[in-house]
Amino acid sequence: MPELPEVETVRRTLIEGGLVGRRIVRAQVLHPDAVRHPAPQEFAQTLKGRRIAGIGRRGKYLLLALDAGVLVAHLRMTGRLWLSLPEAEELVHTHVVFDLDDGRQLRFRDVRRFGGFHLLQDASDPAAPQGLRELGPEPDALRARDIRDACARHARLAIKGLLLDQRVVAGLGNIYVDEALHRARVHPARACGSLTQREHGRIADALREVLGEALANRGTTFLDFRDGTGEPGAFQEFLRVYQREGLPCRSCGTPIAKTRVAGRGTHYCPKCQKGDGFPSSTARTRTTTRSRPAKTSSGSRRAR
DNA sequence: ACATATTCCTGGGGGC
DNA sequence: TGCCCCCAGGAATATG
């Protein structure tokens, strides 16, 4: 799943591939779901002739600055955006193709169709996705004090849930939250209000460290991620907990456990990340054992 | 206002 | 071998 290091890797590889300065001679919308704003026809018409002036990023949003307007892309779970030769086979689930003035194409492919584009006048365009407008600081700029303040506002929330909230900090997803909390030696289900200042600091440090290392390895390719040239990342080789259930903790050898926190599959070391190593904390982890969401209603199963 | 559950979507994997 | 169900999860939306 593209999170901050993956989106940043796409940004850098698109720049290295020479996308900046290219003009879009045609935009083909092959599946309307991928274009969120404006309507596909206007989207394609407006983009025709636009020059790509620069490529930026905020959180998990990729921002293609045009000579007029900005094209915002979000890859969500399985989106891929890459430079391609026009004769390359068109893979299934290719939803948007931008023909460039150098004969190449910028292609967007997304198996699950969660990702897509917003074409905006500028950053303050009211059509901008709400998630982009409410985005919190980049992890680089996040200090222990920011975590402390956010924890004070959400004292009962699990720390994992807080870090996944893009309004608190931008760009984190399931992989890097699990990885950072392991490095910080904080149990993912710990209530925010129970964390110490020392732990706020460890979390801020761990986020910077793990994101930096992931970026240096061009992101994590578990299944789907590819960069702007179609290449996978390498950070999956260095993951300490994510998708390592039952494998030995790289710090202490204890088998990595998997549970569910904040509605997400959550990996952690039961020894390094104690849920109870805490004076008078009432926020004992209630969900540390491998829990099922209780199969509550039945609505989800009847959905299909 | 806040927190959690559901929804979208498809491919892959487990169970039988 | 094959079918069915479930699962993965970012973020919008719905519900508690």
PDB file of C-alpha atoms in Angstrom, chain A:
ATOM      1  CA  MET A   1       0.000   0.000   0.000  1.00  0.00           C
ATOM      2  CA  PRO A   2       1.524   3.268  -0.955  1.00  0.00           C
ATOM      3  CA  GLU A   3       2.245   5.316   2.161  1.00  0.00           C
ATOM      4  CA  LEU A   4       4.549   8.308   2.441  1.00  0.00           C
ATOM      5  CA  PRO A   5       7.827   6.614   1.382  1.00  0.00           C
ATOM      6  CA  GLU A   6       6.159   4.925  -1.576  1.00  0.00           C
ATOM      7  CA  VAL A   7       4.429   8.077  -2.823  1.00  0.00           C
ATOM      8  CA  GLU A   8       7.644  10.032  -2.378  1.00  0.00           C
ATOM      9  CA  THR A   9       9.464   7.332  -4.366  1.00  0.00           C
ATOM     10  CA  VAL A  10       6.914   7.655  -7.156  1.00  0.00           C
ATOM     11  CA  ARG A  11       7.425  11.428  -7.107  1.00  0.00           C
ATOM     12  CA  ARG A  12      11.200  11.151  -7.335  1.00  0.00           C
ATOM     13  CA  THR A  13      11.215   8.498 -10.031  1.00  0.00           C
ATOM     14  CA  LEU A  14       8.740  10.444 -12.151  1.00  0.00           C
ATOM     15  CA  ILE A  15      11.048  13.451 -11.891  1.00  0.00           C
ATOM     16  CA  GLU A  16      14.100  11.319 -12.712  1.00  0.00           C
ATOM     17  CA  GLY A  17      12.165   9.891 -15.642  1.00  0.00           C
ATOM     18  CA  GLY A  18      11.769  13.372 -17.070  1.00  0.00           C
ATOM     19  CA  LEU A  19       8.082  14.022 -16.531  1.00  0.00           C
ATOM     20  CA  VAL A  20       8.575  17.638 -15.496  1.00  0.00           C
ATOM     21  CA  GLY A  21       8.373  19.932 -18.498  1.00  0.00           C
ATOM     22  CA  ARG A  22       6.323  17.501 -20.566  1.00  0.00           C
ATOM     23  CA  ARG A  23       3.057  18.590 -22.071  1.00  0.00           C
ATOM     24  CA  ILE A  24      -0.089  16.446 -21.967  1.00  0.00           C
ATOM     25  CA  VAL A  25      -1.311  16.126 -25.541  1.00  0.00           C
ATOM     26  CA  ARG A  26      -4.245  13.897 -24.643  1.00  0.00           C
ATOM     27  CA  ALA A  27      -5.860  12.457 -21.522  1.00  0.00           C
ATOM     28  CA  GLN A  28      -7.791   9.209 -21.936  1.00  0.00           C
ATOM     29  CA  VAL A  29     -10.199   8.273 -19.182  1.00  0.00           C
ATOM     30  CA  LEU A  30     -10.797   4.551 -19.568  1.00  0.00           C
ATOM     31  CA  HIS A  31     -12.767   4.172 -16.357  1.00  0.00           C
ATOM     32  CA  PRO A  32     -14.762   7.102 -14.961  1.00  0.00           C
ATOM     33  CA  ASP A  33     -14.307   5.968 -11.331  1.00  0.00           C
ATOM     34  CA  ALA A  34     -10.694   7.091 -11.452  1.00  0.00           C
ATOM     35  CA  VAL A  35     -11.602  10.718 -12.112  1.00  0.00           C
ATOM     36  CA  ARG A  36     -13.185  12.272  -9.041  1.00  0.00           C
ATOM     37  CA  HIS A  37     -13.301  15.877 -10.208  1.00  0.00           C
ATOM     38  CA  PRO A  38     -14.389  17.327 -12.533  1.00  0.00           C
ATOM     39  CA  ALA A  39     -16.498  15.073 -14.782  1.00  0.00           C
ATOM     40  CA  PRO A  40     -14.295  12.865 -16.998  1.00  0.00           C
ATOM     41  CA  GLN A  41     -15.000  14.774 -20.196  1.00  0.00           C
ATOM     42  CA  GLU A  42     -14.138  18.132 -18.678  1.00  0.00           C
ATOM     43  CA  PHE A  43     -11.155  16.533 -16.960  1.00  0.00           C
ATOM     44  CA  ALA A  44      -9.751  15.325 -20.262  1.00  0.00           C
ATOM     45  CA  GLN A  45     -10.591  18.544 -22.105  1.00  0.00           C
ATOM     46  CA  THR A  46      -8.989  20.771 -19.475  1.00  0.00           C
ATOM     47  CA  LEU A  47      -5.817  18.698 -19.275  1.00  0.00           C
ATOM     48  CA  LYS A  48      -5.226  18.713 -23.001  1.00  0.00           C
ATOM     49  CA  GLY A  49      -2.279  20.961 -23.748  1.00  0.00           C
ATOM     50  CA  ARG A  50      -1.307  21.490 -20.114  1.00  0.00           C
ATOM     51  CA  ARG A  51       2.375  21.382 -19.220  1.00  0.00           C
ATOM     52  CA  ILE A  52       3.597  19.597 -16.098  1.00  0.00           C
ATOM     53  CA  ALA A  53       5.567  22.246 -14.253  1.00  0.00           C
ATOM     54  CA  GLY A  54       6.588  20.300 -11.180  1.00  0.00           C
ATOM     55  CA  ILE A  55       5.783  17.326  -8.984  1.00  0.00           C
ATOM     56  CA  GLY A  56       5.126  17.676  -5.269  1.00  0.00           C
ATOM     57  CA  ARG A  57       3.685  15.598  -2.468  1.00  0.00           C
ATOM     58  CA  ARG A  58       1.673  16.144   0.704  1.00  0.00           C
ATOM     59  CA  GLY A  59       1.095  13.094   2.861  1.00  0.00           C
ATOM     60  CA  LYS A  60       0.021  10.356   0.471  1.00  0.00           C
ATOM     61  CA  TYR A  61      -1.181  12.827  -2.165  1.00  0.00           C
ATOM     62  CA  LEU A  62       0.881  13.317  -5.288  1.00  0.00           C
ATOM     63  CA  LEU A  63       0.595  16.867  -6.638  1.00  0.00           C
ATOM     64  CA  LEU A  64       1.312  17.431 -10.316  1.00  0.00           C
ATOM     65  CA  ALA A  65       1.620  21.182 -10.713  1.00  0.00           C
ATOM     66  CA  LEU A  66       0.478  22.307 -14.153  1.00  0.00           C
ATOM     67  CA  ASP A  67       1.049  25.565 -16.005  1.00  0.00           C
ATOM     68  CA  ALA A  68      -2.572  26.167 -15.041  1.00  0.00           C
ATOM     69  CA  GLY A  69      -4.049  24.230 -12.140  1.00  0.00           C
ATOM     70  CA  VAL A  70      -2.894  21.164 -10.240  1.00  0.00           C
ATOM     71  CA  LEU A  71      -3.565  17.495 -10.816  1.00  0.00           C
ATOM     72  CA  VAL A  72      -3.913  15.649  -7.502  1.00  0.00           C
ATOM     73  CA  ALA A  73      -3.445  11.883  -7.469  1.00  0.00           C
ATOM     74  CA  HIS A  74      -4.056   9.407  -4.656  1.00  0.00           C
ATOM     75  CA  LEU A  75      -2.963   5.783  -5.107  1.00  0.00           C
ATOM     76  CA  ARG A  76      -4.844   4.399  -2.080  1.00  0.00           C
ATOM     77  CA  MET A  77      -4.303   0.642  -1.933  1.00  0.00           C
ATOM     78  CA  THR A  78      -3.296  -0.610  -5.338  1.00  0.00           C
ATOM     79  CA  GLY A  79      -2.851   2.449  -7.535  1.00  0.00           C
ATOM     80  CA  ARG A  80       0.176   2.686  -9.795  1.00  0.00           C
ATOM     81  CA  LEU A  81       1.341   5.714 -11.756  1.00  0.00           C
ATOM     82  CA  TRP A  82       4.255   5.250 -14.104  1.00  0.00           C
ATOM     83  CA  LEU A  83       5.926   6.328 -17.309  1.00  0.00           C
ATOM     84  CA  SER A  84       5.410   3.913 -20.161  1.00  0.00           C
ATOM     85  CA  LEU A  85       6.108   3.539 -23.830  1.00  0.00           C
ATOM     86  CA  PRO A  86       2.880   3.591 -25.849  1.00  0.00           C
ATOM     87  CA  GLU A  87       3.628   0.205 -27.393  1.00  0.00           C
ATOM     88  CA  ALA A  88       3.799  -1.433 -23.977  1.00  0.00           C
ATOM     89  CA  GLU A  89       0.955  -3.837 -23.363  1.00  0.00           C
ATOM     90  CA  GLU A  90      -2.006  -2.185 -21.706  1.00  0.00           C
ATOM     91  CA  LEU A  91      -2.450  -4.043 -18.461  1.00  0.00           C
ATOM     92  CA  VAL A  92      -5.933  -4.775 -17.174  1.00  0.00           C
ATOM     93  CA  HIS A  93      -7.262  -2.193 -14.717  1.00  0.00           C
ATOM     94  CA  THR A  94      -5.510   0.654 -16.538  1.00  0.00           C
ATOM     95  CA  HIS A  95      -7.982   3.495 -15.960  1.00  0.00           C
ATOM     96  CA  VAL A  96      -6.288   6.683 -17.175  1.00  0.00           C
ATOM     97  CA  VAL A  97      -3.610   7.236 -19.828  1.00  0.00           C
ATOM     98  CA  PHE A  98      -1.949  10.613 -20.377  1.00  0.00           C
ATOM     99  CA  ASP A  99      -0.227  10.937 -23.765  1.00  0.00           C
ATOM    100  CA  LEU A 100       2.858  13.136 -23.461  1.00  0.00           C
ATOM    101  CA  ASP A 101       4.493  15.389 -26.023  1.00  0.00           C
ATOM    102  CA  ASP A 102       7.646  13.245 -26.092  1.00  0.00           C
ATOM    103  CA  GLY A 103       5.705  10.235 -27.315  1.00  0.00           C
ATOM    104  CA  ARG A 104       5.578   8.482 -23.966  1.00  0.00           C
ATOM    105  CA  GLN A 105       2.601   7.929 -21.689  1.00  0.00           C
ATOM    106  CA  LEU A 106       1.881   8.428 -18.019  1.00  0.00           C
ATOM    107  CA  ARG A 107      -0.396   5.560 -17.066  1.00  0.00           C
ATOM    108  CA  PHE A 108      -2.623   5.030 -14.035  1.00  0.00           C
ATOM    109  CA  ARG A 109      -3.624   1.517 -13.101  1.00  0.00           C
ATOM    110  CA  ASP A 110      -5.589   0.514 -10.010  1.00  0.00           C
ATOM    111  CA  VAL A 111      -6.981  -2.965  -9.464  1.00  0.00           C
ATOM    112  CA  ARG A 112      -9.321  -2.006  -6.623  1.00  0.00           C
ATOM    113  CA  ARG A 113     -10.266   1.390  -8.035  1.00  0.00           C
ATOM    114  CA  PHE A 114      -9.936   3.140  -4.682  1.00  0.00           C
ATOM    115  CA  GLY A 115      -7.448   5.653  -6.043  1.00  0.00           C
ATOM    116  CA  GLY A 116      -8.052   8.499  -8.445  1.00  0.00           C
ATOM    117  CA  PHE A 117      -7.536  12.072  -9.575  1.00  0.00           C
ATOM    118  CA  HIS A 118      -8.788  15.542  -8.697  1.00  0.00           C
ATOM    119  CA  LEU A 119      -8.067  18.305 -11.175  1.00  0.00           C
ATOM    120  CA  LEU A 120      -8.089  21.612  -9.292  1.00  0.00           C
ATOM    121  CA  GLN A 121      -7.664  25.296 -10.077  1.00  0.00           C
ATOM    122  CA  ASP A 122      -5.270  25.658  -7.153  1.00  0.00           C
ATOM    123  CA  ALA A 123      -4.628  24.436  -3.639  1.00  0.00           C
ATOM    124  CA  SER A 124      -7.586  26.373  -2.236  1.00  0.00           C
ATOM    125  CA  ASP A 125     -10.058  24.974  -4.775  1.00  0.00           C
ATOM    126  CA  PRO A 126     -13.171  23.899  -2.840  1.00  0.00           C
ATOM    127  CA  ALA A 127     -13.276  20.777  -4.994  1.00  0.00           C
ATOM    128  CA  ALA A 128     -10.085  19.566  -3.299  1.00  0.00           C
ATOM    129  CA  PRO A 129     -10.592  16.330  -1.391  1.00  0.00           C
ATOM    130  CA  GLN A 130     -11.380  16.968   2.238  1.00  0.00           C
ATOM    131  CA  GLY A 131      -8.516  14.714   3.288  1.00  0.00           C
ATOM    132  CA  LEU A 132      -6.054  16.985   1.522  1.00  0.00           C
ATOM    133  CA  ARG A 133      -7.475  20.153   3.009  1.00  0.00           C
ATOM    134  CA  GLU A 134      -7.361  18.787   6.563  1.00  0.00           C
ATOM    135  CA  LEU A 135      -3.954  17.150   6.283  1.00  0.00           C
ATOM    136  CA  GLY A 136      -1.742  17.358   9.359  1.00  0.00           C
ATOM    137  CA  PRO A 137       2.017  18.039   9.394  1.00  0.00           C
ATOM    138  CA  GLU A 138       4.515  15.878   7.551  1.00  0.00           C
ATOM    139  CA  PRO A 139       6.209  13.382   9.901  1.00  0.00           C
ATOM    140  CA  ASP A 140       9.511  15.256   9.503  1.00  0.00           C
ATOM    141  CA  ALA A 141       7.914  18.261  11.125  1.00  0.00           C
ATOM    142  CA  LEU A 142       6.122  16.315  13.844  1.00  0.00           C
ATOM    143  CA  ARG A 143       7.604  16.875  17.264  1.00  0.00           C
ATOM    144  CA  ALA A 144       7.039  15.098  20.567  1.00  0.00           C
ATOM    145  CA  ARG A 145       5.018  18.107  21.673  1.00  0.00           C
ATOM    146  CA  ASP A 146       2.615  17.639  18.746  1.00  0.00           C
ATOM    147  CA  ILE A 147       2.067  14.023  19.725  1.00  0.00           C
ATOM    148  CA  ARG A 148       1.538  15.065  23.323  1.00  0.00           C
ATOM    149  CA  ASP A 149      -1.076  17.647  22.330  1.00  0.00           C
ATOM    150  CA  ALA A 150      -2.895  15.234  20.034  1.00  0.00           C
ATOM    151  CA  CYS A 151      -2.859  12.585  22.757  1.00  0.00           C
ATOM    152  CA  ALA A 152      -4.403  15.060  25.175  1.00  0.00           C
ATOM    153  CA  ARG A 153      -7.255  15.644  22.754  1.00  0.00           C
ATOM    154  CA  HIS A 154      -7.812  11.916  22.166  1.00  0.00           C
ATOM    155  CA  ALA A 155      -6.895  10.380  25.492  1.00  0.00           C
ATOM    156  CA  ARG A 156      -8.965   7.236  25.083  1.00  0.00           C
ATOM    157  CA  LEU A 157      -7.982   6.478  21.505  1.00  0.00           C
ATOM    158  CA  ALA A 158      -5.402   3.748  20.800  1.00  0.00           C
ATOM    159  CA  ILE A 159      -2.090   5.303  19.774  1.00  0.00           C
ATOM    160  CA  LYS A 160      -2.256   3.394  16.508  1.00  0.00           C
ATOM    161  CA  GLY A 161      -5.576   5.019  15.683  1.00  0.00           C
ATOM    162  CA  LEU A 162      -4.110   8.431  16.386  1.00  0.00           C
ATOM    163  CA  LEU A 163      -1.135   7.908  14.087  1.00  0.00           C
ATOM    164  CA  LEU A 164      -3.359   6.648  11.287  1.00  0.00           C
ATOM    165  CA  ASP A 165      -5.414   9.852  11.453  1.00  0.00           C
ATOM    166  CA  GLN A 166      -4.144  11.957   8.542  1.00  0.00           C
ATOM    167  CA  ARG A 167      -5.294  15.112  10.345  1.00  0.00           C
ATOM    168  CA  VAL A 168      -2.821  14.408  13.133  1.00  0.00           C
ATOM    169  CA  VAL A 169       0.136  13.469  10.962  1.00  0.00           C
ATOM    170  CA  ALA A 170       0.200  13.055   7.195  1.00  0.00           C
ATOM    171  CA  GLY A 171       1.354  10.057   5.234  1.00  0.00           C
ATOM    172  CA  LEU A 172       1.270   7.126   7.651  1.00  0.00           C
ATOM    173  CA  GLY A 173      -0.536   3.885   6.938  1.00  0.00           C
ATOM    174  CA  ASN A 174      -0.735   0.457   8.452  1.00  0.00           C
ATOM    175  CA  ILE A 175       2.795  -0.670   7.649  1.00  0.00           C
ATOM    176  CA  TYR A 176       4.754   2.251   9.022  1.00  0.00           C
ATOM    177  CA  VAL A 177       2.586   2.765  12.092  1.00  0.00           C
ATOM    178  CA  ASP A 178       3.219  -0.837  13.143  1.00  0.00           C
ATOM    179  CA  GLU A 179       6.910  -0.511  12.354  1.00  0.00           C
ATOM    180  CA  ALA A 180       7.340   2.789  14.185  1.00  0.00           C
ATOM    181  CA  LEU A 181       5.517   1.624  17.308  1.00  0.00           C
ATOM    182  CA  HIS A 182       7.724  -1.456  17.482  1.00  0.00           C
ATOM    183  CA  ARG A 183      10.827   0.708  17.251  1.00  0.00           C
ATOM    184  CA  ALA A 184       9.400   3.017  19.895  1.00  0.00           C
ATOM    185  CA  ARG A 185       8.566  -0.009  22.088  1.00  0.00           C
ATOM    186  CA  VAL A 186       4.972   1.146  22.480  1.00  0.00           C
ATOM    187  CA  HIS A 187       2.048  -1.264  22.260  1.00  0.00           C
ATOM    188  CA  PRO A 188      -0.295  -0.188  19.411  1.00  0.00           C
ATOM    189  CA  ALA A 189      -3.412  -0.494  21.580  1.00  0.00           C
ATOM    190  CA  ARG A 190      -2.072   1.730  24.345  1.00  0.00           C
ATOM    191  CA  ALA A 191      -4.467   4.556  25.142  1.00  0.00           C
ATOM    192  CA  CYS A 192      -3.022   7.890  24.034  1.00  0.00           C
ATOM    193  CA  GLY A 193      -3.697   9.362  27.439  1.00  0.00           C
ATOM    194  CA  SER A 194      -1.458   6.784  29.108  1.00  0.00           C
ATOM    195  CA  LEU A 195       1.678   7.641  27.142  1.00  0.00           C
ATOM    196  CA  THR A 196       4.615   9.374  28.801  1.00  0.00           C
ATOM    197  CA  GLN A 197       6.593  12.275  27.416  1.00  0.00           C
ATOM    198  CA  ARG A 198       9.460   9.877  26.883  1.00  0.00           C
ATOM    199  CA  GLU A 199       7.216   7.709  24.748  1.00  0.00           C
ATOM    200  CA  HIS A 200       5.981  10.707  22.758  1.00  0.00           C
ATOM    201  CA  GLY A 201       9.613  11.409  21.957  1.00  0.00           C
ATOM    202  CA  ARG A 202      10.394   7.814  21.048  1.00  0.00           C
ATOM    203  CA  ILE A 203       7.417   7.701  18.689  1.00  0.00           C
ATOM    204  CA  ALA A 204       8.426  10.921  16.940  1.00  0.00           C
ATOM    205  CA  ASP A 205      11.991   9.620  16.549  1.00  0.00           C
ATOM    206  CA  ALA A 206      10.864   6.191  15.380  1.00  0.00           C
ATOM    207  CA  LEU A 207       8.621   7.691  12.719  1.00  0.00           C
ATOM    208  CA  ARG A 208      11.445   9.737  11.263  1.00  0.00           C
ATOM    209  CA  GLU A 209      13.825   6.770  11.376  1.00  0.00           C
ATOM    210  CA  VAL A 210      11.593   4.186   9.782  1.00  0.00           C
ATOM    211  CA  LEU A 211      10.298   6.537   7.089  1.00  0.00           C
ATOM    212  CA  GLY A 212      13.843   7.613   6.277  1.00  0.00           C
ATOM    213  CA  GLU A 213      15.043   4.037   5.948  1.00  0.00           C
ATOM    214  CA  ALA A 214      12.032   3.048   3.900  1.00  0.00           C
ATOM    215  CA  LEU A 215      12.605   5.945   1.533  1.00  0.00           C
ATOM    216  CA  ALA A 216      16.286   5.042   1.199  1.00  0.00           C
ATOM    217  CA  ASN A 217      15.100   1.591   0.097  1.00  0.00           C
ATOM    218  CA  ARG A 218      12.553   3.060  -2.340  1.00  0.00           C
ATOM    219  CA  GLY A 219       9.547   1.896  -0.376  1.00  0.00           C
ATOM    220  CA  THR A 220       7.914  -1.380   0.588  1.00  0.00           C
ATOM    221  CA  THR A 221       6.554  -3.711  -2.057  1.00  0.00           C
ATOM    222  CA  PHE A 222       4.405  -6.284  -0.385  1.00  0.00           C
ATOM    223  CA  LEU A 223       2.237  -7.055  -3.383  1.00  0.00           C
ATOM    224  CA  ASP A 224       1.331  -4.122  -5.538  1.00  0.00           C
ATOM    225  CA  PHE A 225       3.609  -1.149  -5.106  1.00  0.00           C
ATOM    226  CA  ARG A 226       5.695  -0.007  -8.071  1.00  0.00           C
ATOM    227  CA  ASP A 227       7.535   3.275  -8.512  1.00  0.00           C
ATOM    228  CA  GLY A 228       7.281   5.757 -11.374  1.00  0.00           C
ATOM    229  CA  THR A 229       9.344   3.493 -13.602  1.00  0.00           C
ATOM    230  CA  GLY A 230       7.541   0.274 -12.706  1.00  0.00           C
ATOM    231  CA  GLU A 231      10.155  -1.014 -10.257  1.00  0.00           C
ATOM    232  CA  PRO A 232       9.341  -2.502  -6.834  1.00  0.00           C
ATOM    233  CA  GLY A 233      10.819  -1.230  -3.572  1.00  0.00           C
ATOM    234  CA  ALA A 234      13.087  -3.173  -1.242  1.00  0.00           C
ATOM    235  CA  PHE A 235      12.114  -2.170   2.281  1.00  0.00           C
ATOM    236  CA  GLN A 236       9.963  -5.281   2.795  1.00  0.00           C
ATOM    237  CA  GLU A 237      13.228  -7.100   3.521  1.00  0.00           C
ATOM    238  CA  PHE A 238      13.772  -4.900   6.548  1.00  0.00           C
ATOM    239  CA  LEU A 239      10.321  -4.918   8.127  1.00  0.00           C
ATOM    240  CA  ARG A 240      10.439  -5.858  11.799  1.00  0.00           C
ATOM    241  CA  VAL A 241       6.794  -6.677  12.511  1.00  0.00           C
ATOM    242  CA  TYR A 242       4.475  -6.034   9.564  1.00  0.00           C
ATOM    243  CA  GLN A 243       3.413  -9.327   7.971  1.00  0.00           C
ATOM    244  CA  ARG A 244       5.801 -11.195  10.283  1.00  0.00           C
ATOM    245  CA  GLU A 245       3.271 -12.938  12.521  1.00  0.00           C
ATOM    246  CA  GLY A 246       4.862 -15.936  14.225  1.00  0.00           C
ATOM    247  CA  LEU A 247       8.382 -15.001  13.099  1.00  0.00           C
ATOM    248  CA  PRO A 248      10.954 -14.073  15.740  1.00  0.00           C
ATOM    249  CA  CYS A 249      11.197 -10.457  16.834  1.00  0.00           C
ATOM    250  CA  ARG A 250      14.431  -9.041  15.431  1.00  0.00           C
ATOM    251  CA  SER A 251      15.138  -7.504  18.851  1.00  0.00           C
ATOM    252  CA  CYS A 252      14.314 -10.298  21.304  1.00  0.00           C
ATOM    253  CA  GLY A 253      13.302 -13.403  19.371  1.00  0.00           C
ATOM    254  CA  THR A 254       9.769 -13.551  20.737  1.00  0.00           C
ATOM    255  CA  PRO A 255       7.252 -14.557  18.043  1.00  0.00           C
ATOM    256  CA  ILE A 256       5.534 -11.529  16.539  1.00  0.00           C
ATOM    257  CA  ALA A 257       1.825 -11.399  17.379  1.00  0.00           C
ATOM    258  CA  LYS A 258      -1.063 -10.182  15.294  1.00  0.00           C
ATOM    259  CA  THR A 259      -4.240  -8.605  16.568  1.00  0.00           C
ATOM    260  CA  ARG A 260      -6.721  -5.970  15.527  1.00  0.00           C
ATOM    261  CA  VAL A 261      -6.433  -2.355  16.632  1.00  0.00           C
ATOM    262  CA  ALA A 262      -8.342   0.611  15.262  1.00  0.00           C
ATOM    263  CA  GLY A 263     -10.001  -1.782  12.840  1.00  0.00           C
ATOM    264  CA  ARG A 264      -6.710  -2.812  11.236  1.00  0.00           C
ATOM    265  CA  GLY A 265      -4.582  -5.900  11.251  1.00  0.00           C
ATOM    266  CA  THR A 266      -1.837  -5.039  13.735  1.00  0.00           C
ATOM    267  CA  HIS A 267       1.557  -6.630  14.256  1.00  0.00           C
ATOM    268  CA  TYR A 268       3.667  -6.209  17.387  1.00  0.00           C
ATOM    269  CA  CYS A 269       6.128  -7.923  19.696  1.00  0.00           C
ATOM    270  CA  PRO A 270       4.412  -8.971  22.943  1.00  0.00           C
ATOM    271  CA  LYS A 271       7.664  -8.649  24.850  1.00  0.00           C
ATOM    272  CA  CYS A 272       9.134  -5.431  23.419  1.00  0.00           C
ATOM    273  CA  GLN A 273       5.782  -3.650  23.299  1.00  0.00           C
ATOM    274  CA  LYS A 274       4.117  -4.222  26.628  1.00  0.00           C
ATOM    275  CA  GLY A 275       0.545  -3.137  27.019  1.00  0.00           C
ATOM    276  CA  ASP A 276       0.901  -2.883  30.758  1.00  0.00           C
ATOM    277  CA  GLY A 277       4.355  -1.686  31.596  1.00  0.00           C
ATOM    278  CA  PHE A 278       2.780   1.241  33.269  1.00  0.00           C
ATOM    279  CA  PRO A 279       2.080   2.746  36.646  1.00  0.00           C
ATOM    280  CA  SER A 280      -1.626   3.045  37.402  1.00  0.00           C
ATOM    281  CA  SER A 281      -2.684   2.910  33.788  1.00  0.00           C
ATOM    282  CA  THR A 282      -6.316   2.026  33.569  1.00  0.00           C
ATOM    283  CA  ALA A 283      -6.012   1.681  29.858  1.00  0.00           C
ATOM    284  CA  ARG A 284      -4.962  -1.941  29.916  1.00  0.00           C
ATOM    285  CA  THR A 285      -5.035  -3.452  26.505  1.00  0.00           C
ATOM    286  CA  ARG A 286      -8.277  -5.254  26.143  1.00  0.00           C
ATOM    287  CA  THR A 287      -7.562  -6.438  22.649  1.00  0.00           C
ATOM    288  CA  THR A 288      -4.078  -7.834  22.862  1.00  0.00           C
ATOM    289  CA  THR A 289      -5.073 -11.416  22.277  1.00  0.00           C
ATOM    290  CA  ARG A 290      -5.834 -12.366  18.773  1.00  0.00           C
ATOM    291  CA  SER A 291      -9.358 -11.149  18.650  1.00  0.00           C
ATOM    292  CA  ARG A 292     -12.063 -11.439  16.128  1.00  0.00           C
ATOM    293  CA  PRO A 293     -14.260  -8.367  15.693  1.00  0.00           C
ATOM    294  CA  ALA A 294     -16.885 -10.486  17.426  1.00  0.00           C
ATOM    295  CA  LYS A 295     -18.703 -10.968  14.167  1.00  0.00           C
ATOM    296  CA  THR A 296     -21.235  -8.555  15.553  1.00  0.00           C
ATOM    297  CA  SER A 297     -24.237  -7.858  13.436  1.00  0.00           C
ATOM    298  CA  SER A 298     -24.086  -9.760  10.191  1.00  0.00           C
ATOM    299  CA  GLY A 299     -24.348  -6.770   7.964  1.00  0.00           C
ATOM    300  CA  SER A 300     -20.887  -7.220   6.531  1.00  0.00           C
ATOM    301  CA  ARG A 301     -21.445 -10.785   5.478  1.00  0.00           C
ATOM    302  CA  ARG A 302     -24.808 -10.106   4.002  1.00  0.00           C
ATOM    303  CA  ALA A 303     -23.252  -7.364   1.903  1.00  0.00           C
ATOM    304  CA  ARG A 304     -22.293  -9.905  -0.672  1.00  0.00           C
TER     305      ARG A 304
END
